[in-house]
Short mmCIF file of C-alpha atoms in Angstrom, two decimals:
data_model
loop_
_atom_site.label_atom_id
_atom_site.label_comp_id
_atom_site.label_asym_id
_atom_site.label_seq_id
_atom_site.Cartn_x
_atom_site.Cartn_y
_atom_site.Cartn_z
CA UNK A 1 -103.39 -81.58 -55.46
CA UNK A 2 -99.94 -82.93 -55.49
CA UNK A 3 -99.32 -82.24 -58.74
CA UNK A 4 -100.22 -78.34 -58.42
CA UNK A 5 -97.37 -78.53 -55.90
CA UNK A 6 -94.76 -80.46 -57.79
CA UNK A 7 -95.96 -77.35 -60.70
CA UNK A 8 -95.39 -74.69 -58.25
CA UNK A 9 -91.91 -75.61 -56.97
CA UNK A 10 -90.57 -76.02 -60.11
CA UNK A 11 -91.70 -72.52 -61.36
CA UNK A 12 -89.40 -71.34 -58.13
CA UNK A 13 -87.15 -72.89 -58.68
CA UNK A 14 -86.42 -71.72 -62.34
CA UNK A 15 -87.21 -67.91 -61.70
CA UNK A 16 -84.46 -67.91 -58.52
CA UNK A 17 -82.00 -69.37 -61.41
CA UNK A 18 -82.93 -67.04 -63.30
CA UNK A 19 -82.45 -64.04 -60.93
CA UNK A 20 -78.68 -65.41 -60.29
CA UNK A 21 -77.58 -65.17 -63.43
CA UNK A 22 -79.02 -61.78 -63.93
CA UNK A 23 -77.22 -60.80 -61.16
CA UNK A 24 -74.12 -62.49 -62.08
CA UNK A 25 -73.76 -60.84 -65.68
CA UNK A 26 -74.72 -57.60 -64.30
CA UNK A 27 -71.18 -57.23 -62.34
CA UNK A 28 -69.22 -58.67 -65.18
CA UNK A 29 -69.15 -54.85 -66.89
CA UNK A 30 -67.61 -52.43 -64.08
CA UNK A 31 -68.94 -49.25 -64.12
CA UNK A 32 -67.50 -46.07 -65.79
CA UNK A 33 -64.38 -45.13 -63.56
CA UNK A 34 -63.83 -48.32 -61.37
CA UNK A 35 -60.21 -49.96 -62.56
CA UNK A 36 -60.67 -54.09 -61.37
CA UNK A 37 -57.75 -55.50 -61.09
CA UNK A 38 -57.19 -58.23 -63.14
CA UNK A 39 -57.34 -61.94 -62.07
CA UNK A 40 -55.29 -62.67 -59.48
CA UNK A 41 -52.79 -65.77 -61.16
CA UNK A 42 -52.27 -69.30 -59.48
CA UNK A 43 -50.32 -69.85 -57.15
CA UNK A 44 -47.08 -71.12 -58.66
CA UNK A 45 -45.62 -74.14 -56.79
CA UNK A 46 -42.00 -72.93 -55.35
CA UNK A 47 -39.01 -75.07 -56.34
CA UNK A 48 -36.42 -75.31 -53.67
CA UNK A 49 -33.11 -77.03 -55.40
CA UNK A 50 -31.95 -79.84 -52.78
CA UNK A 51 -28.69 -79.03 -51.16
CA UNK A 52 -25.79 -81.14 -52.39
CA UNK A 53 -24.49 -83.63 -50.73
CA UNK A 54 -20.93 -82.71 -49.53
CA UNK A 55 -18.85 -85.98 -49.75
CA UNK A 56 -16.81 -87.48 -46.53
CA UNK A 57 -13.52 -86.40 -46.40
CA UNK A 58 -11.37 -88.88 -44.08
CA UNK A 59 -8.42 -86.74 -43.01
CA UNK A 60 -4.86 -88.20 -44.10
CA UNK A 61 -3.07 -88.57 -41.01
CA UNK A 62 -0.66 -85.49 -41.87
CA UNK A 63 -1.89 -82.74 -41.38
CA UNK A 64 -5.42 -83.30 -39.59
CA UNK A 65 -8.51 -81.47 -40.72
CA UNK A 66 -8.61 -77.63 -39.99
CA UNK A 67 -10.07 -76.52 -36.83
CA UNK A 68 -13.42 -75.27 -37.76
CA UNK A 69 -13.01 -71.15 -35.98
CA UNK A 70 -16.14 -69.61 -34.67
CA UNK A 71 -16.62 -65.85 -35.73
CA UNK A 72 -15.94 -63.71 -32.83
CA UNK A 73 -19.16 -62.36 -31.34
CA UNK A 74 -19.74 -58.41 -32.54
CA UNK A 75 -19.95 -56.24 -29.79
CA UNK A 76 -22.85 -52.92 -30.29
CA UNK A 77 -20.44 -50.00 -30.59
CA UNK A 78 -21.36 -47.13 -29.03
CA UNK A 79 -23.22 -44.51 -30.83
CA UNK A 80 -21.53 -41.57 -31.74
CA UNK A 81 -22.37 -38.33 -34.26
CA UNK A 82 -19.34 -39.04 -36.66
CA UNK A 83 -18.85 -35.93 -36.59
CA UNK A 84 -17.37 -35.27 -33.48
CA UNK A 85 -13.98 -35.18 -32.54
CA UNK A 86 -12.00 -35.17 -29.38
CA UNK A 87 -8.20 -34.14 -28.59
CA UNK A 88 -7.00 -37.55 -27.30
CA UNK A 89 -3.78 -37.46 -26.22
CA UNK A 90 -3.49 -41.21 -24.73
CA UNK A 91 -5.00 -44.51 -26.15
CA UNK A 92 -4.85 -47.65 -23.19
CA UNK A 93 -5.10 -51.07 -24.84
CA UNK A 94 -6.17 -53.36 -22.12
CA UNK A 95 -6.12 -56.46 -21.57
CA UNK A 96 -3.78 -58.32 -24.22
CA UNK A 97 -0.35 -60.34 -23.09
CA UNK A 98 0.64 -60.34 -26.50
CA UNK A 99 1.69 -58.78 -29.61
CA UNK A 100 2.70 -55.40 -27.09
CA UNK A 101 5.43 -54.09 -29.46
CA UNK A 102 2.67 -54.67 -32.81
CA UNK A 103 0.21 -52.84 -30.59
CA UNK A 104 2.01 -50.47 -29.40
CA UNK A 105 2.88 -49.37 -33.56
CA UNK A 106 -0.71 -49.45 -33.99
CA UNK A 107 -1.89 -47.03 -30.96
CA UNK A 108 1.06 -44.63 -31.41
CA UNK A 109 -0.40 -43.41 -35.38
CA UNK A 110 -3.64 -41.96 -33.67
CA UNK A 111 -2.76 -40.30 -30.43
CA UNK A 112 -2.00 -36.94 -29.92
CA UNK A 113 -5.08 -35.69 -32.59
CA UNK A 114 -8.50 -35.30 -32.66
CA UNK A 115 -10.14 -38.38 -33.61
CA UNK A 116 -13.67 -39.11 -33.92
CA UNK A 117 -15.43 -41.99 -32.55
CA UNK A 118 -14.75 -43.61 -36.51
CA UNK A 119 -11.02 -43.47 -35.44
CA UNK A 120 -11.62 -45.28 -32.67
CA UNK A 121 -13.36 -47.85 -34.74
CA UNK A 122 -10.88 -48.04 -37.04
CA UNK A 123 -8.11 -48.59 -34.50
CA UNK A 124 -9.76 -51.44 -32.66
CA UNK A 125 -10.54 -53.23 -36.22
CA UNK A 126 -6.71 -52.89 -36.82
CA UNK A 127 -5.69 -54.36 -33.38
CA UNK A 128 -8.10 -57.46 -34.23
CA UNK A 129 -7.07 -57.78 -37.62
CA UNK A 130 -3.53 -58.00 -36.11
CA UNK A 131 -4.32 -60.86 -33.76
CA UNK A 132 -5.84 -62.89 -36.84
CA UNK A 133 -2.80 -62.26 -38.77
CA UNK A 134 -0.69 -64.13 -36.13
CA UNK A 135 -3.08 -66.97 -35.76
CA UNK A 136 -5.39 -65.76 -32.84
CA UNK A 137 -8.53 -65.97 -34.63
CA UNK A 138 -10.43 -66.19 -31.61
CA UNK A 139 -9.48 -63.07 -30.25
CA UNK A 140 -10.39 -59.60 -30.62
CA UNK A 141 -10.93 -56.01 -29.48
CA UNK A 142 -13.84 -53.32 -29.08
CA UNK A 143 -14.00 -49.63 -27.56
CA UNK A 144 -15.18 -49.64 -24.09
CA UNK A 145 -19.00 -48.35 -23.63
CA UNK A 146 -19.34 -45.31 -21.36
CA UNK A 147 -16.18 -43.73 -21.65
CA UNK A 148 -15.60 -39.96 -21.14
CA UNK A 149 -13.33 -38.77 -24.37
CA UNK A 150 -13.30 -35.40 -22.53
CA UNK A 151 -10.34 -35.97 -20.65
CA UNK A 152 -8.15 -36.73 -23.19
CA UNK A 153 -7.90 -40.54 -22.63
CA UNK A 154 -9.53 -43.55 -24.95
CA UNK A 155 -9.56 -47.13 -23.64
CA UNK A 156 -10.09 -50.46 -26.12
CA UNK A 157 -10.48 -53.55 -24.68
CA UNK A 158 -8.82 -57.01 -26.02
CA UNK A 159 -10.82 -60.08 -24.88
CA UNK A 160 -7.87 -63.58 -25.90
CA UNK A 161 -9.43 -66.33 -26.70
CA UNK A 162 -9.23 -69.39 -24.24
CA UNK A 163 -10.61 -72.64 -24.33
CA UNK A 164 -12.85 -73.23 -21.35
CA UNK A 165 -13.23 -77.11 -22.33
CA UNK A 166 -12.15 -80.07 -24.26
CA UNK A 167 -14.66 -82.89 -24.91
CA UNK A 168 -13.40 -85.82 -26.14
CA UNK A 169 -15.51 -88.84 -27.21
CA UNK A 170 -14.76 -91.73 -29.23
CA UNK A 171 -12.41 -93.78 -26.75
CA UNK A 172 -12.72 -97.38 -25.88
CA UNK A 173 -9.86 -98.34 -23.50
CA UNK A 174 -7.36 -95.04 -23.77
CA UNK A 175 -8.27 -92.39 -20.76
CA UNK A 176 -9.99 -89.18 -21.95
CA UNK A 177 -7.00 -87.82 -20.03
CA UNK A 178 -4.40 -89.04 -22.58
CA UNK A 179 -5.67 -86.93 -25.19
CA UNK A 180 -7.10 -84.15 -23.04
CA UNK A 181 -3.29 -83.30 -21.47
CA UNK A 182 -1.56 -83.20 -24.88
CA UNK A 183 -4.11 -80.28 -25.88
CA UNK A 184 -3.92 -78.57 -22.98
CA UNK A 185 -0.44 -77.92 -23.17
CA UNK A 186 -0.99 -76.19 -26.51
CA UNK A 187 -4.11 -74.15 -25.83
CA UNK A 188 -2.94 -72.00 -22.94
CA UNK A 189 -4.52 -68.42 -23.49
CA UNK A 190 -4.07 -66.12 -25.78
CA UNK A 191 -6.07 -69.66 -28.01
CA UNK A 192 -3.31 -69.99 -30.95
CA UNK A 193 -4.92 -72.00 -33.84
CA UNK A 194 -1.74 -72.96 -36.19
CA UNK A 195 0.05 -73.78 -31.98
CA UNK A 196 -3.70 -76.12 -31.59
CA UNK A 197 -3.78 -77.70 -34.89
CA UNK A 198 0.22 -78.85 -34.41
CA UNK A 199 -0.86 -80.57 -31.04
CA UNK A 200 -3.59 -82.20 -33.23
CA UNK A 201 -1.21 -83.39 -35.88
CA UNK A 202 0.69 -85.25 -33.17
CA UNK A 203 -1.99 -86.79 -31.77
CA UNK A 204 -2.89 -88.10 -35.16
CA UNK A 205 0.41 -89.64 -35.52
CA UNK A 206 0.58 -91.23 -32.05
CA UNK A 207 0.51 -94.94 -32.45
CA UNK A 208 -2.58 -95.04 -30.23
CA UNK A 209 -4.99 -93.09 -32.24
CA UNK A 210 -5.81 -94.07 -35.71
CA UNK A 211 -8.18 -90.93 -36.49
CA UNK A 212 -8.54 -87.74 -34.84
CA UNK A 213 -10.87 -84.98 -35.73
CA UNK A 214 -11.78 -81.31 -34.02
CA UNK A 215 -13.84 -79.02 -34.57
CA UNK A 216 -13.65 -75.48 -32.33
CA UNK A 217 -17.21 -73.81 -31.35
CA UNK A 218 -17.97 -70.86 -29.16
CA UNK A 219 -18.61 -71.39 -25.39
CA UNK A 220 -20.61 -69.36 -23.01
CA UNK A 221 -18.92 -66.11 -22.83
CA UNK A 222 -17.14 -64.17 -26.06
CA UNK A 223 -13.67 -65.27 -26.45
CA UNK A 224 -14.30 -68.59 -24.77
CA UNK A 225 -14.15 -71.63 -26.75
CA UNK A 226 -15.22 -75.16 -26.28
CA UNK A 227 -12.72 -77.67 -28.37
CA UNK A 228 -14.58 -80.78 -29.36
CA UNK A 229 -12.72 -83.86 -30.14
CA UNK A 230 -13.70 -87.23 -31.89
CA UNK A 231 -10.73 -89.89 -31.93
CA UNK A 232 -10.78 -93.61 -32.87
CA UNK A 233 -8.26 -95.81 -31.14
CA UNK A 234 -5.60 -97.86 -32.81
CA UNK A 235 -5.50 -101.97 -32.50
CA UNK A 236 -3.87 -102.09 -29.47
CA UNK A 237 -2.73 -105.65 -29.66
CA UNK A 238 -0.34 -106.63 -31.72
CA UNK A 239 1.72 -110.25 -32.70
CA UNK A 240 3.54 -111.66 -35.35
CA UNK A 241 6.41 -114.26 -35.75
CA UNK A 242 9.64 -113.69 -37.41
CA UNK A 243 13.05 -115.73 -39.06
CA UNK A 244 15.95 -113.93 -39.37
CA UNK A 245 19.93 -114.72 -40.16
CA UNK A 246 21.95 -112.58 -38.35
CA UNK A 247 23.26 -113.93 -35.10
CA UNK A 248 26.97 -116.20 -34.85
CA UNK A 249 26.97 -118.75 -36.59
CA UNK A 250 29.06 -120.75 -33.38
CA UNK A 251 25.34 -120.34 -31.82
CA UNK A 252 23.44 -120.74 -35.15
CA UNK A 253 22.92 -118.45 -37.45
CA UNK A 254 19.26 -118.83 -38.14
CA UNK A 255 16.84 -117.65 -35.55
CA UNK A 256 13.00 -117.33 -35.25
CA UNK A 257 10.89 -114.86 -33.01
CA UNK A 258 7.27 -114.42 -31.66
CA UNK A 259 6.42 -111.52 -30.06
CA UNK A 260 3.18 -110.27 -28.36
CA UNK A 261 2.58 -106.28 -27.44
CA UNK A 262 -0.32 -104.37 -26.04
CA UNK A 263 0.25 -100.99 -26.87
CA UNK A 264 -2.25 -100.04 -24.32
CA UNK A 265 -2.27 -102.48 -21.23
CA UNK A 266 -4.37 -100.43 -18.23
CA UNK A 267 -5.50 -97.32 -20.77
CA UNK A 268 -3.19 -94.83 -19.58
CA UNK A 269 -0.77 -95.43 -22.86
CA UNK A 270 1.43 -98.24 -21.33
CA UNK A 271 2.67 -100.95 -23.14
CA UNK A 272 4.05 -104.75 -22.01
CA UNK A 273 5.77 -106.84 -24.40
CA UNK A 274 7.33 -109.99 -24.55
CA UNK A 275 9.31 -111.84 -27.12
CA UNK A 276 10.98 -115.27 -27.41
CA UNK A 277 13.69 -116.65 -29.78
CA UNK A 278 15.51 -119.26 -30.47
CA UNK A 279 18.08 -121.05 -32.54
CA UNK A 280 20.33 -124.38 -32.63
CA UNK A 281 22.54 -123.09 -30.04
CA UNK A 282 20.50 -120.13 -28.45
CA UNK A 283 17.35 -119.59 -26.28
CA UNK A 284 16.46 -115.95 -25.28
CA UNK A 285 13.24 -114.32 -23.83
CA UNK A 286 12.36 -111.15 -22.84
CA UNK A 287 9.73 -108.66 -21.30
CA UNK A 288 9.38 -104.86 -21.22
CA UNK A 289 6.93 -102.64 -19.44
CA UNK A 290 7.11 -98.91 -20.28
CA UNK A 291 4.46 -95.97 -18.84
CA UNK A 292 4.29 -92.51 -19.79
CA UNK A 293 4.71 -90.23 -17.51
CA UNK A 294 3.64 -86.73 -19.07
CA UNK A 295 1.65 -85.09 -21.60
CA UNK A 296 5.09 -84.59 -23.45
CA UNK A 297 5.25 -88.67 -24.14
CA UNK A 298 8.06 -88.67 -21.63
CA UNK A 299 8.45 -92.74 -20.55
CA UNK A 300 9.55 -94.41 -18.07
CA UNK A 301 10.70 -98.70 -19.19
CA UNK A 302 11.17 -101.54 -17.40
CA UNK A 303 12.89 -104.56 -18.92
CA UNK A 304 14.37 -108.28 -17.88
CA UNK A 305 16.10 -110.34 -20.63
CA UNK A 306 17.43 -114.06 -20.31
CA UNK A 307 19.72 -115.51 -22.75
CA UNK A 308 21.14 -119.33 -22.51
CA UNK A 309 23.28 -119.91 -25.40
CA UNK A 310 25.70 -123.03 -25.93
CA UNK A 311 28.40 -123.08 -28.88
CA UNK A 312 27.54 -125.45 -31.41
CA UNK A 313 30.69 -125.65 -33.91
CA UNK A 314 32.78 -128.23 -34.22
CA UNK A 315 35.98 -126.91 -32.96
CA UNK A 316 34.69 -126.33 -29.74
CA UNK A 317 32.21 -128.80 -29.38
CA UNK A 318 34.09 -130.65 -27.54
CA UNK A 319 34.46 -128.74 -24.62
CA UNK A 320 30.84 -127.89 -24.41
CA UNK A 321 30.33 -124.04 -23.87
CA UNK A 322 27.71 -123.14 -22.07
CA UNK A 323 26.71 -119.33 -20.91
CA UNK A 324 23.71 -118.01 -19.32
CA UNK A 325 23.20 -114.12 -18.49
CA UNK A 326 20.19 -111.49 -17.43
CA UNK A 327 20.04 -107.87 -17.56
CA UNK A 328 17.75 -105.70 -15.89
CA UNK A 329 17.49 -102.52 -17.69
CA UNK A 330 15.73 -99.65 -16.63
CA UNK A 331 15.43 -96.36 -18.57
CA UNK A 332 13.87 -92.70 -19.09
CA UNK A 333 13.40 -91.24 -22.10
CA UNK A 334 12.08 -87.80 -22.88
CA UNK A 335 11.68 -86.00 -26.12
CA UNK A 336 12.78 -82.95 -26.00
CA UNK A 337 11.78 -81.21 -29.38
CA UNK A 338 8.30 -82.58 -30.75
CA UNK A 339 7.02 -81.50 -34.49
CA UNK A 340 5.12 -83.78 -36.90
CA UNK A 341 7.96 -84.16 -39.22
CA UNK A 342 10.79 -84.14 -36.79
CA UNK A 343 11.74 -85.50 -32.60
CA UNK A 344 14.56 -85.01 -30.85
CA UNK A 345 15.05 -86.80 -27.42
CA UNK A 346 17.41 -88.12 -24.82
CA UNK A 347 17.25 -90.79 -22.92
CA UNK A 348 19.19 -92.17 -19.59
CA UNK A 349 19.16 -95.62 -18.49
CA UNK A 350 20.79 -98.28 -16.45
CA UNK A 351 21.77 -101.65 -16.66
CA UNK A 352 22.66 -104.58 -14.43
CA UNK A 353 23.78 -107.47 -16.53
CA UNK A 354 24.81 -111.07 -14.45
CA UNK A 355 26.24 -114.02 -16.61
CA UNK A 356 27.90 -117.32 -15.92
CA UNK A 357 30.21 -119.67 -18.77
CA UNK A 358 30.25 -123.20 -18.33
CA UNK A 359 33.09 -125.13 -19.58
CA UNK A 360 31.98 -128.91 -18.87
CA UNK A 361 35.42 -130.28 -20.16
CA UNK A 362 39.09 -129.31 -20.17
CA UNK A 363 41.71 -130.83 -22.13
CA UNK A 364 43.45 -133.22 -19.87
CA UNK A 365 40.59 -133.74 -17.96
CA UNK A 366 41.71 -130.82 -15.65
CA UNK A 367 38.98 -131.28 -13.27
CA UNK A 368 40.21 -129.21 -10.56
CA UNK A 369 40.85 -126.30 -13.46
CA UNK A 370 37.92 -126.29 -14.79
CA UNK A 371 35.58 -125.60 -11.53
CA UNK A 372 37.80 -122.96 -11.05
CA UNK A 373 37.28 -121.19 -14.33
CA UNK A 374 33.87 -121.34 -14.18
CA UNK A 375 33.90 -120.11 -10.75
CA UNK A 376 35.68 -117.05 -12.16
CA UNK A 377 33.31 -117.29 -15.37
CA UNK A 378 30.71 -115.97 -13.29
CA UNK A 379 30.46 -112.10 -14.20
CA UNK A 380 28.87 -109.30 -13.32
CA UNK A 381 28.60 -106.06 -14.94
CA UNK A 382 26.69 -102.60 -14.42
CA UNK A 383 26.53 -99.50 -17.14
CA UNK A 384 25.03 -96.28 -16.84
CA UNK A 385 23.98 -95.11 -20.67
CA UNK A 386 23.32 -91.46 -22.29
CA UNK A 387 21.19 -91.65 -25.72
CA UNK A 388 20.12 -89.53 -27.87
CA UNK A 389 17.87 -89.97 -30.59
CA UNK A 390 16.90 -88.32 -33.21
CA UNK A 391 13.87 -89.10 -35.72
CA UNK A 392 13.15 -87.39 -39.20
CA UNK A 393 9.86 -88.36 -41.32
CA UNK A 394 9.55 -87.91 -44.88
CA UNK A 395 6.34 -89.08 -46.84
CA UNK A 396 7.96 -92.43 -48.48
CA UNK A 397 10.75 -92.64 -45.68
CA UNK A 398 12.28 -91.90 -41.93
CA UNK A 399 15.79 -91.77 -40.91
CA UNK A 400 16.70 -92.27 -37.14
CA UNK A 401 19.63 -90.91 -35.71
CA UNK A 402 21.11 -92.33 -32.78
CA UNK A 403 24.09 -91.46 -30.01
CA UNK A 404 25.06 -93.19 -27.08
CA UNK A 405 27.43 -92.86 -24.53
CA UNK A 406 28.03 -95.54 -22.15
CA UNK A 407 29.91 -95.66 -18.58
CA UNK A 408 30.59 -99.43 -17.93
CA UNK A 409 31.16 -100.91 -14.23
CA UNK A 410 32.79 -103.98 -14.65
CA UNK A 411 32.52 -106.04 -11.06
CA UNK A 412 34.30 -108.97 -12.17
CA UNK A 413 37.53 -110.23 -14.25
CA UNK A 414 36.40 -111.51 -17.19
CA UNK A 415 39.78 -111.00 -19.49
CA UNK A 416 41.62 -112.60 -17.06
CA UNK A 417 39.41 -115.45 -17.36
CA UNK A 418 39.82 -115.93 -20.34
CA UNK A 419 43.82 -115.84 -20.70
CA UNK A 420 43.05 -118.86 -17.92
CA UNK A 421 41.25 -120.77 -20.36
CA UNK A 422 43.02 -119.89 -23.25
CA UNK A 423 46.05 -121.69 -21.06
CA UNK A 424 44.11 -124.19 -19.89
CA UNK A 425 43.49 -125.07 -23.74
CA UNK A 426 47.23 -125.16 -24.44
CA UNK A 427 47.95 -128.24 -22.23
CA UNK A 428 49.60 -125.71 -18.92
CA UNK A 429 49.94 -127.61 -15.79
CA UNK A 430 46.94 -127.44 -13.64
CA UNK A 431 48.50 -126.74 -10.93
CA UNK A 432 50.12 -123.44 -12.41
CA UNK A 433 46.29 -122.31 -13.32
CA UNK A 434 45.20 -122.88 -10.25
CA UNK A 435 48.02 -120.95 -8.43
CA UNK A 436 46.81 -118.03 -10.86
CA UNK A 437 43.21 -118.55 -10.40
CA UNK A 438 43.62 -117.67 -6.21
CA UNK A 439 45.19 -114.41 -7.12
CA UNK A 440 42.67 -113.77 -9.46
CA UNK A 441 39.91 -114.34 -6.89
CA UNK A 442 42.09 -112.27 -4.35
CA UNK A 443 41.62 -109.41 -7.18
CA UNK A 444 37.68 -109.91 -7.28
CA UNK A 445 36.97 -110.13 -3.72
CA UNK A 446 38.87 -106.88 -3.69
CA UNK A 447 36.92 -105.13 -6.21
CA UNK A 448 33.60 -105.89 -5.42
CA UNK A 449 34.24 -104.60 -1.95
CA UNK A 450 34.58 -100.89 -3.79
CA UNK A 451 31.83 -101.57 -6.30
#
């Protein structure tokens, strides 16, 4: 019995086989009149080239990359037949604060006739073109919606770029507001790119900032502009030691230096510095403090110097020749004309400069002499000074040009002191010095009553 079934389904199955195939080269012929469109290909895998990798350019510090300019938002003109034309006999441009007299040429070829709303057009794309020509790329100008050209009277609107922000990241230890306030100062509305990118180039020479880059994008309203900066700060420490030849050789001729300096002490830009030298006959030290004071590197410096020096040749070692002085100085300097190439500044400063010479032994043993020369050795001196410098940068080279004029206030008698030594030296009486030396005193108590 099971093997009549096993029979049976396998005479089915080979007469449904059958029937498929049947079926299946029946629709292979179309009939008479029916186009089939031919096989329908593979689908052909879609290449897409990789973009190229665009290489890191690392600005050279003059000039700074260019600012990256947003394209002014297009406003939806009006629509207009082209056709039609009105009698206008005045054109108001509102709302520009520059470029009147380029304007003005502009509005004055296309009043008084019939222009069509293409005119219009045409004019506003002229204004805009103008402000791009003088380096307001952000701004630009569009005919107002809704306007009646039935009276006679067509209004464009100028929208000046401004910079509603500037973001600056990148700083360790230098305030935000460093960099922020020497942008500012060259972004004021109408935005001015070539006026923004020469404010960058200074920053990028500023001994704070090793590299600065910018890029400009649109903020939330048209003609608005956010400025984005990235800056990397400068070593702000800096030492070193130095030997040099140049001072008298009665002091020694050979000196050596070390000097520390933070360019950057409490991040607002201020610097301290202090230095010490010293030679066979000479021991000096000094310290400086200087702060800026405005976004237009205008500083304000603070400085204390002490100098002990003794002669060391042989002529007058003998007499040992001592002198010890300090001078407070303080100072304001502001540039006055800033370009990347090029500053010009002035500066105005005082100082107050105390010293005191030792002579430890007369000839003759002129004791009595001798503490009365150093008694008039001891000095003191004011001066009021005018500078003006002047710095030009080349690539391979930089000249400095420098003028000062200086008022001196001399509080004691220092010439006359030194006609008292000079006799003193020669073998004169004591007792004729000395006679001098009271006058001379009667002289200084004098004058520094009236200084």
């Amino acid at each position: 019995m099971q093997l009549v079934k096993r029979t049976i389904i396998v005479i089915t199955s080979i007469i449904i086989n059958i029937t498929f195939a049947y079926k299946a080269n029946s629709q292979s012929t179309p009939p008479e009149g029916i186009n089939i469109p031919p096989d329908i290909p593979e689908p052909v895998e879609e290449t897409i080239p990789e973009r190229e990798q665009q290489p890191i350019i690392t600005p050279t510090p003059i000039p700074p990359p260019k600012l990256q300019i947003p394209e002014t938002p297009q406003r939806t003109e009006p629509a207009t037949p082209s056709n039609l034309r009105f009698n206008i006999k005045k054109i108001e441009v509102l709302g520009n604060t520059v470029l009147e007299d380029e304007i003005n040429q502009l509005v004055d070829k296309y009043q008084n006739q019939n222009l069509s709303f293409a005119d219009l057009i045409q004019l506003r794309t002229e204004i805009t073109q103008l402000y791009i020509d003088n380096n307001y790329q952000t701004s630009g100008a569009f005919v107002v919606n809704n306007q009646l050209l039935n009276n006679g009277i067509a209004q464009i609107q100028v929208v000046e770029g401004q910079l509603e922000s500037i973001e600056v990241s990148g700083l360790q230890r230098l305030k935000p507001s460093y960099v922020r306030s020497r942008l500012q100062a060259a972004s004021k509305s109408p935005l001015n790119r070539e006026r923004l990118e020469s404010a960058l180039q200074l920053l990028q020479i500023d001994p704070l900032l090793q590299q600065v880059n910018a890029e400009l994008t649109a903020g939330s309203a048209p003609g608005k502009n956010i400025l984005q900066v990235v800056v990397k700060e400068a070593p702000a420490f800096h030492s070193g030691v130095a030997v040099a030849n140049n001072q008298s050789p009665s002091i020694g001729s050979v000196q050596g230096n070390v000097f520390v300096r933070h360019d950057n002490l409490l991040g607002f830009g201020d610097s301290l510095s202090a230095e010490y030298g010293l030679t066979d006959g000479l021991d000096i030290y000094s310290i400086g403090y200087s702060l800026p004071v405005n976004y237009r590197n205008a500083t304000v410096n603070l400085r204390y110097s002490n100098n002990n020096s003794e002669i060391i040749e042989d002529t007058f070692e003998d007499l040992d020749i001592r002198s010890d002085s300090e001078t407070f100085s303080l100072s304001f300097r502001q540039p006055l004309v800033r370009k990347p190439d090029t500053e010009f500044a002035l500066s105005v400063g005082f100082d107050l400069r105390r010293s005191q010479t030792f002579i430890a032994k007369l000839r003759g043993n002129l004791e009595q002499a001798s503490q009365l020369i150093r008694e008039a050795f001891e000095n003191e001196q004011a001066a009021a000074k005018l500078i003006a410098h002047q710095l030009d940068a080349e690539p391979n080279r930089s000249i400095l040009h420098r003028s000062a004029a200086t008022l001196a206030i001399d509080c004691g008698e220092l010439k006359a002191a030194e006609r008292l030594i000079a006799k003193a030296l020669s073998g004169n009486p004591p007792e004729e010095i000395e006679e001098e030396l009271k006058d001379l005193f009667i002289q200084i108590n004098l004058r520094q009553k009236n200084c």
